[in-house]
JSON list of C-alpha atoms in Angstrom, two decimals:
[
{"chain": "A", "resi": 249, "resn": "UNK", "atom": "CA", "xyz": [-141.93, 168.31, -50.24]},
{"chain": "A", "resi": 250, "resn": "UNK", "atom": "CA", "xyz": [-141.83, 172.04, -48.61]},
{"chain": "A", "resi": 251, "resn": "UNK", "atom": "CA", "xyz": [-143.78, 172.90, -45.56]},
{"chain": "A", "resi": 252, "resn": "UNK", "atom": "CA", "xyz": [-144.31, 176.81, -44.89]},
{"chain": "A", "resi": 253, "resn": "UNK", "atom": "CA", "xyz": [-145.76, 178.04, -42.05]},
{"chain": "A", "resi": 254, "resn": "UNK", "atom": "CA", "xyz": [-146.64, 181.92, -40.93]},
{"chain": "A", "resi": 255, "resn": "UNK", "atom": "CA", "xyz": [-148.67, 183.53, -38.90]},
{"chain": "A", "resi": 256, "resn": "UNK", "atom": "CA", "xyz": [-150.42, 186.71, -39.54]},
{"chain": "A", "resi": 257, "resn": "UNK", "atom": "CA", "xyz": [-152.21, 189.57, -37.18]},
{"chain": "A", "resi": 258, "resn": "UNK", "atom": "CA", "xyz": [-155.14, 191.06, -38.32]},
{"chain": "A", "resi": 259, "resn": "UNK", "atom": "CA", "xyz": [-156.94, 193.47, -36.59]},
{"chain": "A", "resi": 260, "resn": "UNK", "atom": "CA", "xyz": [-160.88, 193.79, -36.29]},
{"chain": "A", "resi": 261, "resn": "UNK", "atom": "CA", "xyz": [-162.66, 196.82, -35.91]},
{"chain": "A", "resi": 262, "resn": "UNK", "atom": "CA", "xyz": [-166.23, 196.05, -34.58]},
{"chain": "A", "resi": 263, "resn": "UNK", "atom": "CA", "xyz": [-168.34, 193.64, -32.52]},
{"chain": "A", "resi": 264, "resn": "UNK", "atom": "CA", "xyz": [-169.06, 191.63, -35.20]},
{"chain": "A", "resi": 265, "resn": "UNK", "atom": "CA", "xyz": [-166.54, 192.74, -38.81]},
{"chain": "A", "resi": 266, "resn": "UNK", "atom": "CA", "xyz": [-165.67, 191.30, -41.96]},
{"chain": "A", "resi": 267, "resn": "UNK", "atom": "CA", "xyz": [-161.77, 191.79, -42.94]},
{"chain": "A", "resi": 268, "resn": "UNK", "atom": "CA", "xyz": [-160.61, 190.28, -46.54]},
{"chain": "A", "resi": 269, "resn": "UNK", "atom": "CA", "xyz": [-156.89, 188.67, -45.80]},
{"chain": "A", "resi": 270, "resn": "UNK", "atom": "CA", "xyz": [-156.50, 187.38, -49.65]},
{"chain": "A", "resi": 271, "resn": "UNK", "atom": "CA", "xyz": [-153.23, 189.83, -50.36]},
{"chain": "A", "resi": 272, "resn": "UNK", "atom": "CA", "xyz": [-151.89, 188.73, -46.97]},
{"chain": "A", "resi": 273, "resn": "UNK", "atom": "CA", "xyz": [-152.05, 184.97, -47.49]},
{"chain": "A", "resi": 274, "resn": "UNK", "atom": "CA", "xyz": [-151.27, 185.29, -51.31]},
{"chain": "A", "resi": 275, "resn": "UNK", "atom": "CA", "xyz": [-147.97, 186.96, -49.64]},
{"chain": "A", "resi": 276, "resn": "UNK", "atom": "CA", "xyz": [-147.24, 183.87, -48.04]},
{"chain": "A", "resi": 277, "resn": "UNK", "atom": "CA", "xyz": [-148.07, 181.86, -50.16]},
{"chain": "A", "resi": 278, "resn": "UNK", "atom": "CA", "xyz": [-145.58, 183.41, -52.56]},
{"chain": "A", "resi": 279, "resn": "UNK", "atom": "CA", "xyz": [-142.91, 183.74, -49.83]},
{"chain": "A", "resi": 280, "resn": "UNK", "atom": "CA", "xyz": [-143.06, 180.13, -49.74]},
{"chain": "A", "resi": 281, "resn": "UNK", "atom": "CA", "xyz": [-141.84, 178.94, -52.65]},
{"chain": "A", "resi": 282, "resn": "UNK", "atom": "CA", "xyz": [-144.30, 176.06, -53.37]},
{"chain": "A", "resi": 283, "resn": "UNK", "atom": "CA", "xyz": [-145.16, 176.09, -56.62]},
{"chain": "A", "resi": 284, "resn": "UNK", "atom": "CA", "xyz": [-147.89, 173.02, -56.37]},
{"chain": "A", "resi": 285, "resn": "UNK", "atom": "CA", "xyz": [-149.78, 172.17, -53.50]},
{"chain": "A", "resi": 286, "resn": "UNK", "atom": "CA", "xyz": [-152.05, 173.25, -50.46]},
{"chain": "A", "resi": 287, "resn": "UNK", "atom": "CA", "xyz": [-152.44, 176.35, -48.69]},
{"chain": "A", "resi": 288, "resn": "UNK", "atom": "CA", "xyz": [-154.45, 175.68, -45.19]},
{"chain": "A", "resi": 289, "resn": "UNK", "atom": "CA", "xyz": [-155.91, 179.19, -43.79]},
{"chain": "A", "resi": 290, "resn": "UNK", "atom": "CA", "xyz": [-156.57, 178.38, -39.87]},
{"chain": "A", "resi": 291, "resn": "UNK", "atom": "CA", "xyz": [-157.80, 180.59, -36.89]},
{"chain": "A", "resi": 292, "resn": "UNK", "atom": "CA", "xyz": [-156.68, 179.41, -33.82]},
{"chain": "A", "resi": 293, "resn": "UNK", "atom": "CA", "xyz": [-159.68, 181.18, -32.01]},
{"chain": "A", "resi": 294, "resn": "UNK", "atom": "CA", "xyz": [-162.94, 180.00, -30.99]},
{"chain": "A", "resi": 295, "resn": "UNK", "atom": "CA", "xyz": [-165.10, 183.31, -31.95]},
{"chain": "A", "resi": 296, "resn": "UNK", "atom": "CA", "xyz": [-163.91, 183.81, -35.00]},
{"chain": "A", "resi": 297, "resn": "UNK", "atom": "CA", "xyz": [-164.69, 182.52, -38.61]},
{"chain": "A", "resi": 298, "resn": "UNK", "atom": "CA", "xyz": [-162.65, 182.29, -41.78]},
{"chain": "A", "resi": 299, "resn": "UNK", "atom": "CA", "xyz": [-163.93, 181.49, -45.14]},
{"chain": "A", "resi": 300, "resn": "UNK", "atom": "CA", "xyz": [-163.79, 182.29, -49.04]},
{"chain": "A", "resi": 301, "resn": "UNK", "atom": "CA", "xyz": [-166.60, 184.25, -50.82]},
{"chain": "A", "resi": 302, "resn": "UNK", "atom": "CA", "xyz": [-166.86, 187.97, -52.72]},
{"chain": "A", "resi": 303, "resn": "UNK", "atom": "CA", "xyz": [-165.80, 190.87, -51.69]},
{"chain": "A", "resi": 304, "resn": "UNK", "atom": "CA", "xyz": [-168.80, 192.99, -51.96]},
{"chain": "A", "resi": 305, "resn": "UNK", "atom": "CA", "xyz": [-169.60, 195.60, -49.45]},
{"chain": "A", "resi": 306, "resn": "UNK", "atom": "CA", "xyz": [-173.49, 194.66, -49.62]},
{"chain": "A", "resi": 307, "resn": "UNK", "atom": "CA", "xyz": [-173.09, 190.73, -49.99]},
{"chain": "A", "resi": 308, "resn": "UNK", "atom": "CA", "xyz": [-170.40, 191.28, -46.50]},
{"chain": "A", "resi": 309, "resn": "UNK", "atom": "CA", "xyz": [-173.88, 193.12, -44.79]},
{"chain": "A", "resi": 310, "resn": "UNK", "atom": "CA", "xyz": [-176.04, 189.93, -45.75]},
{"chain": "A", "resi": 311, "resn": "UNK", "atom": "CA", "xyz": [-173.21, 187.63, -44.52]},
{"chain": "A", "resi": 312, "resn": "UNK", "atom": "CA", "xyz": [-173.44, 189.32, -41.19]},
{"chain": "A", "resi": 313, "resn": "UNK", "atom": "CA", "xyz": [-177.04, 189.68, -40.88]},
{"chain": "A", "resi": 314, "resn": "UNK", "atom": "CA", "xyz": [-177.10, 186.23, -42.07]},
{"chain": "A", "resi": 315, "resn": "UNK", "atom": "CA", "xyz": [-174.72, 184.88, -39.20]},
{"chain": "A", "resi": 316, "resn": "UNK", "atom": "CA", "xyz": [-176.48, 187.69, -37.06]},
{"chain": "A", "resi": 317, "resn": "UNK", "atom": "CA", "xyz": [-179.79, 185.72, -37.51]},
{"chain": "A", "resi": 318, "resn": "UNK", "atom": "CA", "xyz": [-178.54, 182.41, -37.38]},
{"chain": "A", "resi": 319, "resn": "UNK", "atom": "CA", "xyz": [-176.76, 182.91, -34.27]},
{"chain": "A", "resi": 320, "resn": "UNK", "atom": "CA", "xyz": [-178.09, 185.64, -32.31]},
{"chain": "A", "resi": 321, "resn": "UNK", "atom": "CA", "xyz": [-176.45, 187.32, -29.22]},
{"chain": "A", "resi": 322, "resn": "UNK", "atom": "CA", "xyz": [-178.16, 187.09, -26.34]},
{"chain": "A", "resi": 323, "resn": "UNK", "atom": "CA", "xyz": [-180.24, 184.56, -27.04]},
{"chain": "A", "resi": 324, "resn": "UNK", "atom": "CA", "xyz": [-180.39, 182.46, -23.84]},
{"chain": "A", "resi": 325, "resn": "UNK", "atom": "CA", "xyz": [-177.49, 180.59, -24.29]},
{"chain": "A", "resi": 326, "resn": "UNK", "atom": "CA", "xyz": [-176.23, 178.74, -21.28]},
{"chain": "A", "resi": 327, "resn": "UNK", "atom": "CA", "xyz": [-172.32, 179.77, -22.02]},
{"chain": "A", "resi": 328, "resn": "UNK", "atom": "CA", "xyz": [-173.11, 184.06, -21.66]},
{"chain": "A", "resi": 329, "resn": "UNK", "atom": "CA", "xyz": [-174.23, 182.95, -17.73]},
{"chain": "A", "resi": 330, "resn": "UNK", "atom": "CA", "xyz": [-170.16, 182.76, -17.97]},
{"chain": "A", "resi": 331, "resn": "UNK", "atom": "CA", "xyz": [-169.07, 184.66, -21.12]},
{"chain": "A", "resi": 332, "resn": "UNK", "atom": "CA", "xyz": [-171.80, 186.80, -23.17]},
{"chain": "A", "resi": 333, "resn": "UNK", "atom": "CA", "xyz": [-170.40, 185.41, -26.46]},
{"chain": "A", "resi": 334, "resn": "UNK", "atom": "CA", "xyz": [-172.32, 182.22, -27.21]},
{"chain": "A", "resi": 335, "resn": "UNK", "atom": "CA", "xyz": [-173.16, 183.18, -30.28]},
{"chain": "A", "resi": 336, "resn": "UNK", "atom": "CA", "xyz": [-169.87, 183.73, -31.70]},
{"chain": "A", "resi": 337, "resn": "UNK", "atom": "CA", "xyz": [-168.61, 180.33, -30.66]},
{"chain": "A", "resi": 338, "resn": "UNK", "atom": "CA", "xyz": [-171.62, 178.72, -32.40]},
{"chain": "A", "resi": 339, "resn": "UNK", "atom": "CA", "xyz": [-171.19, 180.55, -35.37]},
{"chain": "A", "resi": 340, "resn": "UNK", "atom": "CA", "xyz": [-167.63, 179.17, -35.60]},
{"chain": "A", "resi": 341, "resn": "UNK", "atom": "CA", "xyz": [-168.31, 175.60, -34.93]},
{"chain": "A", "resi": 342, "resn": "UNK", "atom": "CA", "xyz": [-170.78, 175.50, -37.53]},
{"chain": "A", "resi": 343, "resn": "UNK", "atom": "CA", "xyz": [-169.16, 177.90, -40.24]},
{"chain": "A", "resi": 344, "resn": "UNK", "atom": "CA", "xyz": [-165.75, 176.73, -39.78]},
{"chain": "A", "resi": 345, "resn": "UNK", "atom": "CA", "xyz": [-162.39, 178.08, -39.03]},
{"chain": "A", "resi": 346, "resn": "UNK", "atom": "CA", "xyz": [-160.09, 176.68, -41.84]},
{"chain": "A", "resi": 347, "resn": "UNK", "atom": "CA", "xyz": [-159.84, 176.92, -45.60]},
{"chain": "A", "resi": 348, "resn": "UNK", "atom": "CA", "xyz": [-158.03, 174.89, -47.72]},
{"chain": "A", "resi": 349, "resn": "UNK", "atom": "CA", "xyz": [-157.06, 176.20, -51.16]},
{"chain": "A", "resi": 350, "resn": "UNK", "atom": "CA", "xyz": [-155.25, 174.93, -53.94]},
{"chain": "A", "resi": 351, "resn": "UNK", "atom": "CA", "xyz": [-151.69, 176.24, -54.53]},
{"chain": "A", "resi": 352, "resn": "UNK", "atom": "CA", "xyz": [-151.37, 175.90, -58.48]},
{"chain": "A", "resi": 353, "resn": "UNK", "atom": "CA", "xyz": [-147.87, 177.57, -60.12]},
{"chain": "A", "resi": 354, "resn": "UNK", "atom": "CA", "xyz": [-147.47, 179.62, -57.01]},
{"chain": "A", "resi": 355, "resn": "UNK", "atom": "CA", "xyz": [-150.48, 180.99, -56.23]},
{"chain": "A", "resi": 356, "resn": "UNK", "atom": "CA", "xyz": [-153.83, 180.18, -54.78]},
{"chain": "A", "resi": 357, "resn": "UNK", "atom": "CA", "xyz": [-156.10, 179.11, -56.93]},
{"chain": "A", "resi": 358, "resn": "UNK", "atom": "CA", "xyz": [-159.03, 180.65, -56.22]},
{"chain": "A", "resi": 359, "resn": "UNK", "atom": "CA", "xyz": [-162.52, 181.51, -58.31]},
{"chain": "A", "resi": 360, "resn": "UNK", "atom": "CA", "xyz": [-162.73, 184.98, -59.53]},
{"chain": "A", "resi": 361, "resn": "UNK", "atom": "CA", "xyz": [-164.87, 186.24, -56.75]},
{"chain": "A", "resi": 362, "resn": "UNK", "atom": "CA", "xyz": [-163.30, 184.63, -54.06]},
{"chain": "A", "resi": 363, "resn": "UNK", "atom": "CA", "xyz": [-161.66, 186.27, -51.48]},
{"chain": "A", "resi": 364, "resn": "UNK", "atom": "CA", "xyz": [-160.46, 185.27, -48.21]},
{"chain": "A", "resi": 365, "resn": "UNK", "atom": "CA", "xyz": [-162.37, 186.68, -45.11]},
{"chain": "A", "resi": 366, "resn": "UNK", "atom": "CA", "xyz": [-161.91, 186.84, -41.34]},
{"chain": "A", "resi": 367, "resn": "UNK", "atom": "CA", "xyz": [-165.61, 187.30, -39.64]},
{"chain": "A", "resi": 368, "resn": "UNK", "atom": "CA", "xyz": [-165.39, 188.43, -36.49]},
{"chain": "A", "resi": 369, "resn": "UNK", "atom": "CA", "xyz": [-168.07, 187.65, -34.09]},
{"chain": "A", "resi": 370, "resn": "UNK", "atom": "CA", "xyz": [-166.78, 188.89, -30.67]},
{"chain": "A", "resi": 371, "resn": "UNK", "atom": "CA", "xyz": [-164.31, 192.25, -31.45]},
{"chain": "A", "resi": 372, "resn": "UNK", "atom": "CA", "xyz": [-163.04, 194.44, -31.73]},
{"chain": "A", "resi": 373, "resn": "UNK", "atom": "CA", "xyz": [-159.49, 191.76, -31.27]},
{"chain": "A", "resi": 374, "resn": "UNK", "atom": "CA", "xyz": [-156.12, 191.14, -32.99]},
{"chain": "A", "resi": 375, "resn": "UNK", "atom": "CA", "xyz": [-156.40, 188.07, -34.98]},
{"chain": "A", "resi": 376, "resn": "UNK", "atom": "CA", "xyz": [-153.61, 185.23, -35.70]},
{"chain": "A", "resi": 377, "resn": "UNK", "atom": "CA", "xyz": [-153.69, 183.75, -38.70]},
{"chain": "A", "resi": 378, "resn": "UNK", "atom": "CA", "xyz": [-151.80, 180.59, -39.16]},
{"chain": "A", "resi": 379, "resn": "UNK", "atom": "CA", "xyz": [-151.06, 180.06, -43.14]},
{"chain": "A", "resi": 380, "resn": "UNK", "atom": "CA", "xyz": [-148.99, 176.36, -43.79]},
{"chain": "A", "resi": 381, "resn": "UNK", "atom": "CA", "xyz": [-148.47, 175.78, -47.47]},
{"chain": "A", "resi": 382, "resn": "UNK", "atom": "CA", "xyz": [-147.24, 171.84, -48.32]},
{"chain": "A", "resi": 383, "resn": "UNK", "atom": "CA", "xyz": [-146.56, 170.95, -51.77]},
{"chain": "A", "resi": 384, "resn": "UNK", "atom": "CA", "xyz": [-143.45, 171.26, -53.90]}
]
């Protein structure tokens, strides 16, 4: 059995962003040489969320005014008397910050419309990825 590990930087724009990583972590993925297996996607942050969905530029404004009303900033939260980004560490403990994928004859197996995505909830920042692909 391989293990591959890499990390990636990606950098957000805004306050709150969406960035698709799919080419990145299809990269590694490749680089890694397993041909079946997993692929865990992780963000070792705590205001940040990863996940898989479509890459459509109106869909990406729902998910943030989604996660916008879900979780809003500013809303009283006991953390901003310390840090004014509640919000965004809500959002990730509930939305999650890993994704595991299938790795099938090299490369992700993912549905058609699915894309990986960063969403940013406390930017702009630089963003590590960690990508570990296990299989053989």
């Amino acid at each position: 059995m391989k293990v591959y590990v890499e990390e990636l930087r990606v950098s957000t724009r805004l306050q709150e962003d969406i960035v698709v990583i799919t080419e990145q972590v299809e990269r590694v993925v490749e680089k890694s040489g397993v041909k079946n297996g997993l692929a865990l996607i992780y963000l070792p942050h705590a205001t940040a969320i990863v996940t898989a969905n479509e890459n459509e530029p109106r869909l990406k404004d729902d998910i943030l005014n989604k996660v916008r009303a879900l979780f809003p900033r500013g809303a009283g939260y006991r953390h901003d008397e310390i840090d004014d980004n509640a919000n965004a560490h809500l959002a990730n403990i509930f939305l999650g910050f890993h994704v595991v994928m299938p790795v099938v004859g090299g490369k992700l197996r993912r549905g058609t419309w699915q894309e990986l995505m960063l969403i940013e909830m406390d930017g702009p920042r630089s963003r590590n990825v960690v990508v570990v692909v296990i299989g053989d």
